[in-house]
mmCIF file of C-alpha atoms in Angstrom:
data_model
loop_
_atom_site.group_PDB
_atom_site.id
_atom_site.type_symbol
_atom_site.label_atom_id
_atom_site.label_comp_id
_atom_site.label_asym_id
_atom_site.label_seq_id
_atom_site.Cartn_x
_atom_site.Cartn_y
_atom_site.Cartn_z
ATOM 1 C CA MET A 1 -43.659 59.449 50.351
ATOM 2 C CA ILE A 2 -44.709 62.553 48.210
ATOM 3 C CA THR A 3 -42.077 61.399 45.341
ATOM 4 C CA SER A 4 -43.933 57.587 45.877
ATOM 5 C CA LEU A 5 -47.801 58.668 45.517
ATOM 6 C CA LYS A 6 -46.934 60.605 42.192
ATOM 7 C CA LEU A 7 -45.346 58.269 40.935
ATOM 8 C CA PHE A 8 -47.752 55.915 41.282
ATOM 9 C CA ALA A 9 -50.035 58.634 40.185
ATOM 10 C CA ASN A 10 -48.456 58.859 37.358
ATOM 11 C CA ILE A 11 -48.375 55.077 36.404
ATOM 12 C CA ILE A 12 -51.933 53.814 37.103
ATOM 13 C CA GLY A 13 -53.335 55.774 35.133
ATOM 14 C CA VAL A 14 -52.004 54.925 32.487
ATOM 15 C CA ILE A 15 -51.159 51.276 32.982
ATOM 16 C CA CYS A 16 -55.139 51.176 33.654
ATOM 17 C CA MET A 17 -55.667 52.720 30.302
ATOM 18 C CA HIS A 18 -53.468 50.377 28.470
ATOM 19 C CA VAL A 19 -54.894 47.171 30.488
ATOM 20 C CA THR A 20 -58.222 48.129 29.752
ATOM 21 C CA GLY A 21 -57.461 48.638 25.944
ATOM 22 C CA LEU A 22 -55.677 45.540 25.638
ATOM 23 C CA ILE A 23 -58.751 43.420 27.527
ATOM 24 C CA LYS A 24 -61.489 44.771 24.948
ATOM 25 C CA TRP A 25 -58.673 44.231 21.527
ATOM 26 C CA CYS A 26 -58.353 40.368 23.082
ATOM 27 C CA TYR A 27 -61.859 39.827 23.648
ATOM 28 C CA CYS A 28 -62.803 40.913 20.397
ATOM 29 C CA ILE A 29 -60.033 38.747 19.025
ATOM 30 C CA ARG A 30 -61.647 35.944 21.037
ATOM 31 C CA TYR A 31 -64.633 36.111 20.354
ATOM 32 C CA ASN A 32 -64.676 37.415 16.881
ATOM 33 C CA GLU A 33 -67.504 35.117 15.939
ATOM 34 C CA GLU A 34 -69.339 35.330 18.993
ATOM 35 C CA ILE A 35 -69.371 39.249 17.708
ATOM 36 C CA VAL A 36 -70.193 38.676 14.042
ATOM 37 C CA HIS A 37 -72.977 36.015 14.910
ATOM 38 C CA ILE A 38 -74.280 38.793 16.845
ATOM 39 C CA VAL A 39 -74.714 41.212 14.166
ATOM 40 C CA THR A 40 -75.693 38.650 11.799
ATOM 41 C CA LYS A 41 -78.879 38.187 14.389
ATOM 42 C CA LEU A 42 -79.573 41.778 13.986
ATOM 43 C CA GLU A 43 -79.382 41.889 10.500
ATOM 44 C CA LYS A 44 -82.215 39.201 10.576
ATOM 45 C CA CYS A 45 -83.959 40.915 12.870
ATOM 46 C CA HIS A 46 -83.736 44.051 10.866
ATOM 47 C CA VAL A 47 -85.266 42.086 7.723
ATOM 48 C CA LEU A 48 -88.100 40.686 9.617
ATOM 49 C CA CYS A 49 -88.846 44.374 10.990
ATOM 50 C CA GLN A 50 -89.724 45.074 7.525
ATOM 51 C CA GLN A 51 -91.520 42.526 6.937
ATOM 52 C CA PHE A 52 -94.632 44.140 8.755
ATOM 53 C CA ASP A 53 -97.890 45.351 6.870
ATOM 54 C CA ASN A 54 -99.004 49.201 6.467
ATOM 55 C CA CYS A 55 -101.062 50.932 9.759
ATOM 56 C CA GLU A 56 -104.499 52.042 9.890
ATOM 57 C CA LYS A 57 -103.505 55.237 10.170
ATOM 58 C CA GLY A 58 -101.939 56.406 6.635
ATOM 59 C CA THR A 59 -98.420 56.384 8.096
ATOM 60 C CA SER A 60 -96.607 53.205 6.818
ATOM 61 C CA ILE A 61 -95.260 50.795 9.225
ATOM 62 C CA SER A 62 -91.928 51.362 7.170
ATOM 63 C CA GLN A 63 -91.402 54.955 7.717
ATOM 64 C CA ILE A 64 -91.439 54.626 11.508
ATOM 65 C CA TYR A 65 -88.651 51.790 11.222
ATOM 66 C CA LYS A 66 -86.720 53.952 9.095
ATOM 67 C CA ASP A 67 -87.797 56.812 11.831
ATOM 68 C CA GLU A 68 -86.575 54.388 14.717
ATOM 69 C CA MET A 69 -83.568 53.158 13.083
ATOM 70 C CA GLU A 70 -82.672 56.942 11.884
ATOM 71 C CA TYR A 71 -82.639 57.576 15.686
ATOM 72 C CA ALA A 72 -80.668 55.307 17.095
ATOM 73 C CA ARG A 73 -77.805 55.746 14.223
ATOM 74 C CA ARG A 74 -78.029 59.362 14.661
ATOM 75 C CA TRP A 75 -76.763 58.713 18.312
ATOM 76 C CA SER A 76 -74.327 56.022 17.622
ATOM 77 C CA ASN A 77 -72.897 58.197 15.428
ATOM 78 C CA TRP A 78 -72.762 60.763 17.863
ATOM 79 C CA TYR A 79 -71.583 58.411 20.789
ATOM 80 C CA LEU A 80 -68.418 56.789 18.453
ATOM 81 C CA TRP A 81 -67.586 60.501 17.047
ATOM 82 C CA TRP A 82 -67.437 62.664 20.289
ATOM 83 C CA SER A 83 -65.701 59.404 22.512
ATOM 84 C CA LEU A 84 -63.163 59.068 19.996
ATOM 85 C CA CYS A 85 -62.605 62.652 19.771
ATOM 86 C CA ILE A 86 -62.295 63.190 23.445
ATOM 87 C CA TYR A 87 -59.972 59.931 23.403
ATOM 88 C CA ILE A 88 -57.483 60.889 20.895
ATOM 89 C CA TYR A 89 -57.434 64.226 22.125
ATOM 90 C CA GLY A 90 -56.378 63.289 25.511
ATOM 91 C CA VAL A 91 -53.699 60.341 24.217
ATOM 92 C CA ILE A 92 -52.269 63.756 22.543
ATOM 93 C CA HIS A 93 -52.320 66.370 24.689
ATOM 94 C CA TRP A 94 -50.727 63.646 27.176
ATOM 95 C CA CYS A 95 -47.689 62.520 24.855
ATOM 96 C CA SER A 96 -47.614 66.599 23.716
ATOM 97 C CA ASN A 97 -47.158 67.825 27.621
ATOM 98 C CA PRO A 98 -43.358 67.217 27.601
ATOM 99 C CA PHE A 99 -42.717 68.734 24.787
ATOM 100 C CA LEU A 100 -45.357 71.873 26.137
ATOM 101 C CA ALA A 101 -43.545 71.849 29.786
ATOM 102 C CA HIS A 102 -40.095 71.426 27.870
ATOM 103 C CA LEU A 103 -41.351 74.626 26.331
ATOM 104 C CA LEU A 104 -42.645 76.523 28.855
ATOM 105 C CA ALA A 105 -39.687 76.381 30.951
ATOM 106 C CA ASP A 106 -37.321 77.584 28.407
ATOM 107 C CA HIS A 107 -39.458 80.779 28.100
ATOM 108 C CA THR A 108 -39.751 81.503 31.873
ATOM 109 C CA ASN A 109 -36.056 81.032 32.677
ATOM 110 C CA SER A 110 -32.686 82.664 31.677
ATOM 111 C CA ILE A 111 -31.680 82.194 27.797
ATOM 112 C CA ASN A 112 -28.208 81.238 29.276
ATOM 113 C CA GLN A 113 -29.968 77.689 31.047
ATOM 114 C CA THR A 114 -28.537 74.262 30.328
ATOM 115 C CA PHE A 115 -30.549 72.378 27.970
ATOM 116 C CA ARG A 116 -32.216 69.795 29.765
ATOM 117 C CA LYS A 117 -33.966 66.686 28.082
ATOM 118 C CA ILE A 118 -37.025 66.219 27.429
ATOM 119 C CA ASN A 119 -39.167 63.598 29.328
ATOM 120 C CA LEU A 120 -41.101 60.393 27.526
ATOM 121 C CA PRO A 121 -44.875 60.653 28.268
ATOM 122 C CA TYR A 122 -44.807 57.415 30.191
ATOM 123 C CA ILE A 123 -42.327 56.083 32.916
ATOM 124 C CA GLY A 124 -40.512 53.368 31.919
ATOM 125 C CA TRP A 125 -37.430 50.954 31.893
ATOM 126 C CA TYR A 126 -36.108 51.209 28.618
ATOM 127 C CA PRO A 127 -33.308 48.598 27.035
ATOM 128 C CA ILE A 128 -31.255 51.332 25.101
ATOM 129 C CA ASP A 129 -30.089 54.640 25.564
ATOM 130 C CA ILE A 130 -33.303 57.544 25.247
ATOM 131 C CA ASP A 131 -30.455 60.483 25.357
ATOM 132 C CA ASP A 132 -29.787 59.362 21.588
ATOM 133 C CA MET A 133 -32.590 61.154 19.368
ATOM 134 C CA GLU A 134 -33.367 58.700 17.135
ATOM 135 C CA ASN A 135 -33.859 56.195 20.028
ATOM 136 C CA PHE A 136 -36.257 58.631 21.936
ATOM 137 C CA ILE A 137 -38.206 59.100 18.573
ATOM 138 C CA CYS A 138 -38.212 55.625 17.952
ATOM 139 C CA VAL A 139 -39.640 54.967 21.536
ATOM 140 C CA TYR A 140 -41.722 58.128 21.276
ATOM 141 C CA LEU A 141 -43.112 56.479 18.573
ATOM 142 C CA LEU A 142 -44.071 53.972 20.067
ATOM 143 C CA GLN A 143 -45.624 55.004 23.050
ATOM 144 C CA PHE A 144 -48.013 57.511 21.558
ATOM 145 C CA SER A 145 -48.714 54.618 18.374
ATOM 146 C CA GLY A 146 -49.283 52.063 22.056
ATOM 147 C CA SER A 147 -51.662 54.771 23.127
ATOM 148 C CA ILE A 148 -53.173 55.612 20.004
ATOM 149 C CA SER A 149 -54.476 51.706 19.544
ATOM 150 C CA SER A 150 -55.382 51.357 23.452
ATOM 151 C CA VAL A 151 -58.139 54.144 23.030
ATOM 152 C CA LEU A 152 -59.145 52.979 19.765
ATOM 153 C CA GLY A 153 -59.532 49.689 21.292
ATOM 154 C CA ILE A 154 -61.577 50.945 24.372
ATOM 155 C CA ALA A 155 -63.610 52.867 21.615
ATOM 156 C CA TRP A 156 -64.675 51.168 18.988
ATOM 157 C CA PHE A 157 -65.839 48.302 21.551
ATOM 158 C CA ASP A 158 -67.912 50.801 23.685
ATOM 159 C CA ALA A 159 -69.568 52.420 20.551
ATOM 160 C CA PHE A 160 -70.239 48.586 18.920
ATOM 161 C CA TYR A 161 -71.629 47.877 22.822
ATOM 162 C CA ILE A 162 -73.714 51.383 22.445
ATOM 163 C CA CYS A 163 -74.522 50.799 18.794
ATOM 164 C CA MET A 164 -75.814 47.206 19.107
ATOM 165 C CA VAL A 165 -78.006 48.513 22.089
ATOM 166 C CA LEU A 166 -79.531 51.475 20.987
ATOM 167 C CA ILE A 167 -80.539 49.081 17.105
ATOM 168 C CA ILE A 168 -82.228 46.496 19.789
ATOM 169 C CA CYS A 169 -84.347 48.934 21.735
ATOM 170 C CA ALA A 170 -85.340 50.212 19.042
ATOM 171 C CA GLN A 171 -86.560 47.628 17.320
ATOM 172 C CA PHE A 172 -88.219 45.834 20.571
ATOM 173 C CA GLN A 173 -90.145 50.145 20.516
ATOM 174 C CA TYR A 174 -90.626 49.775 16.671
ATOM 175 C CA ILE A 175 -92.641 46.001 17.816
ATOM 176 C CA ASN A 176 -94.310 48.339 20.953
ATOM 177 C CA THR A 177 -95.508 50.474 18.201
ATOM 178 C CA ILE A 178 -96.892 48.062 15.809
ATOM 179 C CA LEU A 179 -99.342 46.034 18.692
ATOM 180 C CA GLU A 180 -100.342 49.777 19.763
ATOM 181 C CA ASN A 181 -101.190 50.747 16.618
ATOM 182 C CA THR A 182 -102.995 47.175 15.700
ATOM 183 C CA ASP A 183 -106.914 47.153 14.825
ATOM 184 C CA PHE A 184 -108.360 43.985 17.206
ATOM 185 C CA HIS A 185 -111.209 43.968 15.480
ATOM 186 C CA ASN A 186 -109.572 43.710 11.490
ATOM 187 C CA ALA A 187 -110.173 40.162 10.204
ATOM 188 C CA THR A 188 -108.818 37.406 12.626
ATOM 189 C CA PHE A 189 -105.931 36.045 9.629
ATOM 190 C CA ALA A 190 -104.953 39.906 9.465
ATOM 191 C CA LEU A 191 -104.196 39.940 12.905
ATOM 192 C CA GLU A 192 -102.720 36.627 13.220
ATOM 193 C CA ARG A 193 -99.735 37.550 10.730
ATOM 194 C CA LYS A 194 -98.968 40.287 12.733
ATOM 195 C CA LEU A 195 -98.880 38.589 15.738
ATOM 196 C CA LYS A 196 -96.915 36.109 14.297
ATOM 197 C CA ASN A 197 -94.280 38.110 12.259
ATOM 198 C CA CYS A 198 -94.099 40.785 16.123
ATOM 199 C CA LEU A 199 -93.473 37.640 17.849
ATOM 200 C CA ASP A 200 -90.551 36.141 15.661
ATOM 201 C CA CYS A 201 -89.237 39.511 15.863
ATOM 202 C CA HIS A 202 -89.190 39.580 19.159
ATOM 203 C CA VAL A 203 -87.668 36.065 19.451
ATOM 204 C CA GLN A 204 -84.722 36.651 17.575
ATOM 205 C CA ILE A 205 -83.630 40.102 19.069
ATOM 206 C CA ILE A 206 -83.734 38.529 22.756
ATOM 207 C CA LYS A 207 -81.899 35.691 21.279
#
């Protein structure tokens, strides 16, 4: 019973990681046109947000927008690189664990011990003899590359989603700042133009 639970615990996490990565890769491939459409919309919103007039308080609208987008860019990059480092470190640590365990066993036991084969990082059935060194290396590299592909799919998908949300929030915050700095005693034409620009930008963002 205990052996079965250990085997289950060793397999379930690996399966979930690979399935999650596969699903996100397939989603990006299947809905590639929709993703490109979203990026195009964000670019259009970016252009619209740069077409506002200057504030009355001396700080240009373009500078406010640059500050908002710089904030979103900084936190997007922070999430991307930290998540990549954590995911890749986890894969490297997992895949190197059999070698580390083997070296530790060699160090703690007597020198005259019999050679014990190194296990592969992931448990599975293999149609080839993995006791052969060349076959072992090939299977090991396949497992390692498969793990890296899965975590890259997870990391890039999540990073794109986080980046998109941060940019949208920054653009909404920018529109809010524009409206807060609006002097409603200005000429009707200028006020109407500013409100129309805000409305157009808002509509493009929520589409």
